[in-house]
Amino acid sequence: MAVMVPTLTVGFDLDMTLIDSRPGIHATYRALSAETGAWIDADLAVTRLGPPLEQELAHWFPADRIAETADRYREIYPAHAIAPTLAMPGARDAIQAVRAAGGRAVVVTAKHEPNAKLHLEHLGIEPDAVVGWLWAEAKAEALREHGAGVYVGDHTGDVRGARAAGALAVSIPTGPCDADELRAAGADVVLPDLTAFPAWWDAYRADVA
């Protein structure tokens, strides 16, 4: 009887999982506020990263302005957000651990895909694929397409996406959701941060081999 070997494709969220985009997003909101004249509490906005941009803009703009304002935000984003954004501790090593094992690393994010790619290129983080514009359960579409058996993220929405795809939900409490929230949402594994991923990954592969 053949032994089923689980996929070596791992999906990763972007904001507050692979990158700390808070400084850049903060700067972009400040610029958007100055341009539009609308008050945006950028300090508050960067504490709840994860859901689509339009959900945050709904706190600051009337419904009939959200679509055009979101387009403008994404347009000015590269000028304000790419340079200040940092890689999260362990991000490059986590990607490398997957690839060193012969696997593929796929970034699946709610962020505007071109801007997600700009971040990764700027920081020298090289996944095998990047898929944007997907949030929560919708992330399952890309995870299934790429055959990801594991999805790593910082938000309860990431847990929901992993579970919808039938993937192992690995969570890190480095974003707006703490460890208890992530476990309550159904996370299979909660690591302190990405620096713990390579050792966990090695143990996981040994257990399922």
Short mmCIF file of C-alpha atoms in Angstrom, two decimals:
data_model
loop_
_atom_site.label_atom_id
_atom_site.label_comp_id
_atom_site.label_asym_id
_atom_site.label_seq_id
_atom_site.Cartn_x
_atom_site.Cartn_y
_atom_site.Cartn_z
CA MET A 1 0.00 0.00 0.00
CA ALA A 2 1.41 3.38 -1.02
CA VAL A 3 2.21 5.87 1.71
CA MET A 4 0.56 9.25 1.15
CA VAL A 5 3.11 12.05 1.50
CA PRO A 6 1.49 15.40 2.33
CA THR A 7 2.12 18.34 0.11
CA LEU A 8 5.20 20.45 0.71
CA THR A 9 3.51 23.62 -0.43
CA VAL A 10 3.07 26.17 2.37
CA GLY A 11 0.99 29.30 2.12
CA PHE A 12 1.92 32.46 4.00
CA ASP A 13 -0.09 35.58 4.75
CA LEU A 14 1.74 38.87 4.14
CA ASP A 15 0.91 41.77 6.49
CA MET A 16 2.12 41.12 10.04
CA THR A 17 3.12 37.58 9.05
CA LEU A 18 5.99 38.08 6.59
CA ILE A 19 6.20 41.87 6.74
CA ASP A 20 5.62 44.60 9.32
CA SER A 21 3.78 47.00 7.07
CA ARG A 22 2.48 49.22 9.87
CA PRO A 23 4.92 52.12 9.28
CA GLY A 24 4.18 52.21 5.56
CA ILE A 25 0.43 51.84 5.93
CA HIS A 26 0.45 54.54 8.61
CA ALA A 27 2.28 56.88 6.23
CA THR A 28 -0.14 56.10 3.41
CA TYR A 29 -3.17 56.82 5.56
CA ARG A 30 -1.62 60.12 6.65
CA ALA A 31 -1.04 61.06 3.01
CA LEU A 32 -4.55 60.01 2.03
CA SER A 33 -6.02 62.05 4.87
CA ALA A 34 -4.05 65.13 3.83
CA GLU A 35 -5.13 64.73 0.22
CA THR A 36 -8.82 64.09 0.85
CA GLY A 37 -9.33 66.25 3.92
CA ALA A 38 -10.94 63.34 5.73
CA TRP A 39 -9.86 62.45 9.26
CA ILE A 40 -8.24 59.01 9.48
CA ASP A 41 -6.85 57.76 12.77
CA ALA A 42 -3.79 56.07 11.31
CA ASP A 43 -2.61 54.92 14.75
CA LEU A 44 -5.85 53.00 15.20
CA ALA A 45 -6.04 51.71 11.64
CA VAL A 46 -2.68 49.93 11.84
CA THR A 47 -3.80 48.00 14.92
CA ARG A 48 -6.38 46.08 12.92
CA LEU A 49 -4.61 45.03 9.74
CA GLY A 50 -5.79 41.95 7.93
CA PRO A 51 -9.25 42.53 6.44
CA PRO A 52 -9.62 44.18 3.02
CA LEU A 53 -8.81 47.87 2.74
CA GLU A 54 -12.42 48.77 2.04
CA GLN A 55 -13.46 47.59 5.50
CA GLU A 56 -11.08 50.04 7.13
CA LEU A 57 -11.99 52.91 4.83
CA ALA A 58 -15.65 52.43 5.77
CA HIS A 59 -14.76 53.85 9.20
CA TRP A 60 -13.60 57.13 7.65
CA PHE A 61 -15.49 57.67 4.39
CA PRO A 62 -19.14 57.51 3.30
CA ALA A 63 -20.14 54.42 1.35
CA ASP A 64 -20.29 56.22 -2.00
CA ARG A 65 -16.64 57.29 -1.70
CA ILE A 66 -15.06 54.03 -0.59
CA ALA A 67 -14.34 52.53 -4.01
CA GLU A 68 -12.67 55.63 -5.44
CA THR A 69 -10.76 56.26 -2.21
CA ALA A 70 -9.50 52.68 -2.14
CA ASP A 71 -8.25 53.08 -5.71
CA ARG A 72 -6.44 56.28 -4.75
CA TYR A 73 -4.93 54.64 -1.64
CA ARG A 74 -3.53 51.82 -3.75
CA GLU A 75 -2.21 54.31 -6.28
CA ILE A 76 -0.21 56.34 -3.75
CA TYR A 77 0.76 53.32 -1.64
CA PRO A 78 4.09 52.52 -3.36
CA ALA A 79 5.43 56.03 -2.79
CA HIS A 80 4.72 55.94 0.93
CA ALA A 81 4.63 52.35 2.12
CA ILE A 82 7.34 50.26 0.47
CA ALA A 83 10.50 51.84 1.90
CA PRO A 84 9.41 51.99 5.58
CA THR A 85 8.15 48.40 5.70
CA LEU A 86 10.34 45.79 7.39
CA ALA A 87 10.55 42.02 7.16
CA MET A 88 9.14 40.27 10.20
CA PRO A 89 11.72 38.36 12.27
CA GLY A 90 12.23 34.94 10.73
CA ALA A 91 10.38 35.72 7.48
CA ARG A 92 13.23 34.94 5.10
CA ASP A 93 14.25 31.85 7.08
CA ALA A 94 10.69 30.52 7.04
CA ILE A 95 10.48 30.78 3.25
CA GLN A 96 13.92 29.24 2.91
CA ALA A 97 13.02 26.35 5.22
CA VAL A 98 10.15 25.38 2.94
CA ARG A 99 12.25 25.61 -0.19
CA ALA A 100 15.19 23.80 1.37
CA ALA A 101 12.87 20.85 1.96
CA GLY A 102 11.97 20.79 -1.72
CA GLY A 103 8.70 22.61 -1.15
CA ARG A 104 7.03 25.70 -2.52
CA ALA A 105 6.14 28.86 -0.61
CA VAL A 106 3.08 30.78 -1.79
CA VAL A 107 2.00 34.15 -0.42
CA VAL A 108 -1.80 34.54 -0.25
CA THR A 109 -2.93 37.96 0.93
CA ALA A 110 -5.86 40.37 0.93
CA LYS A 111 -3.48 43.10 -0.23
CA HIS A 112 -3.53 44.57 -3.74
CA GLU A 113 -1.35 42.05 -5.54
CA PRO A 114 1.01 44.48 -7.33
CA ASN A 115 1.77 46.22 -4.02
CA ALA A 116 2.31 42.88 -2.29
CA LYS A 117 4.89 41.98 -4.93
CA LEU A 118 6.62 45.35 -4.51
CA HIS A 119 7.03 44.68 -0.78
CA LEU A 120 8.52 41.24 -1.32
CA GLU A 121 10.89 42.42 -4.04
CA HIS A 122 12.04 45.37 -1.93
CA LEU A 123 12.77 43.12 1.06
CA GLY A 124 14.37 40.31 -0.92
CA ILE A 125 11.76 37.75 0.13
CA GLU A 126 11.29 35.30 -2.73
CA PRO A 127 8.22 33.08 -2.60
CA ASP A 128 7.31 30.86 -5.53
CA ALA A 129 4.02 32.63 -6.14
CA VAL A 130 2.02 35.61 -4.88
CA VAL A 131 -1.77 35.79 -4.95
CA GLY A 132 -3.55 38.95 -3.80
CA TRP A 133 -7.06 40.27 -3.23
CA LEU A 134 -8.21 37.26 -1.18
CA TRP A 135 -9.51 37.46 2.40
CA ALA A 136 -10.54 34.83 4.95
CA GLU A 137 -12.43 31.91 3.38
CA ALA A 138 -11.69 33.25 -0.10
CA LYS A 139 -8.01 32.47 0.49
CA ALA A 140 -8.94 28.80 0.21
CA GLU A 141 -9.30 29.27 -3.55
CA ALA A 142 -5.59 30.00 -3.99
CA LEU A 143 -4.49 27.54 -1.33
CA ARG A 144 -6.32 24.71 -3.07
CA GLU A 145 -5.10 25.81 -6.50
CA HIS A 146 -1.49 25.64 -5.34
CA GLY A 147 -1.99 22.47 -3.29
CA ALA A 148 -1.00 24.07 0.02
CA GLY A 149 -1.24 21.71 2.97
CA VAL A 150 -0.26 24.40 5.50
CA TYR A 151 -1.23 28.06 5.76
CA VAL A 152 0.60 30.44 8.10
CA GLY A 153 -1.01 33.68 9.22
CA ASP A 154 -1.57 36.10 12.07
CA HIS A 155 -5.32 36.69 11.89
CA THR A 156 -8.44 34.67 12.65
CA GLY A 157 -9.38 35.28 9.02
CA ASP A 158 -6.25 33.34 8.05
CA VAL A 159 -7.37 30.45 10.24
CA ARG A 160 -10.73 30.45 8.47
CA GLY A 161 -9.01 30.46 5.10
CA ALA A 162 -6.80 27.52 6.03
CA ARG A 163 -9.69 25.50 7.36
CA ALA A 164 -11.81 26.22 4.30
CA ALA A 165 -8.96 24.87 2.16
CA GLY A 166 -8.48 21.78 4.31
CA ALA A 167 -4.99 23.00 5.19
CA LEU A 168 -3.26 22.95 8.57
CA ALA A 169 -3.78 26.36 10.19
CA VAL A 170 -0.50 27.58 11.68
CA SER A 171 -0.87 30.89 13.49
CA ILE A 172 1.47 33.47 14.95
CA PRO A 173 0.19 36.19 17.33
CA THR A 174 2.24 38.95 15.71
CA GLY A 175 -0.73 40.90 14.36
CA PRO A 176 -4.04 42.08 15.84
CA CYS A 177 -5.12 38.66 17.19
CA ASP A 178 -3.61 37.13 20.31
CA ALA A 179 -2.86 33.46 20.81
CA ASP A 180 -6.12 32.76 22.63
CA GLU A 181 -8.17 34.31 19.82
CA LEU A 182 -6.30 32.28 17.23
CA ARG A 183 -6.82 29.03 19.13
CA ALA A 184 -10.50 29.83 19.64
CA ALA A 185 -10.83 30.38 15.90
CA GLY A 186 -9.51 26.88 15.29
CA ALA A 187 -5.77 27.26 14.77
CA ASP A 188 -4.09 23.85 14.72
CA VAL A 189 -0.72 25.24 15.79
CA VAL A 190 0.21 28.54 17.43
CA LEU A 191 3.88 29.54 17.26
CA PRO A 192 5.28 32.60 19.06
CA ASP A 193 6.52 34.08 15.77
CA LEU A 194 8.11 33.03 12.48
CA THR A 195 11.50 32.42 14.07
CA ALA A 196 9.97 29.24 15.48
CA PHE A 197 8.73 28.06 12.08
CA PRO A 198 11.82 26.23 10.72
CA ALA A 199 12.11 23.95 13.78
CA TRP A 200 8.37 23.31 13.77
CA TRP A 201 8.47 22.61 10.02
CA ASP A 202 11.25 20.06 10.42
CA ALA A 203 9.35 18.28 13.21
CA TYR A 204 6.09 18.37 11.27
CA ARG A 205 7.66 16.83 8.16
CA ALA A 206 9.28 14.12 10.27
CA ASP A 207 5.96 13.29 11.93
CA VAL A 208 4.00 13.00 8.70
CA ALA A 209 6.64 11.32 6.56
#
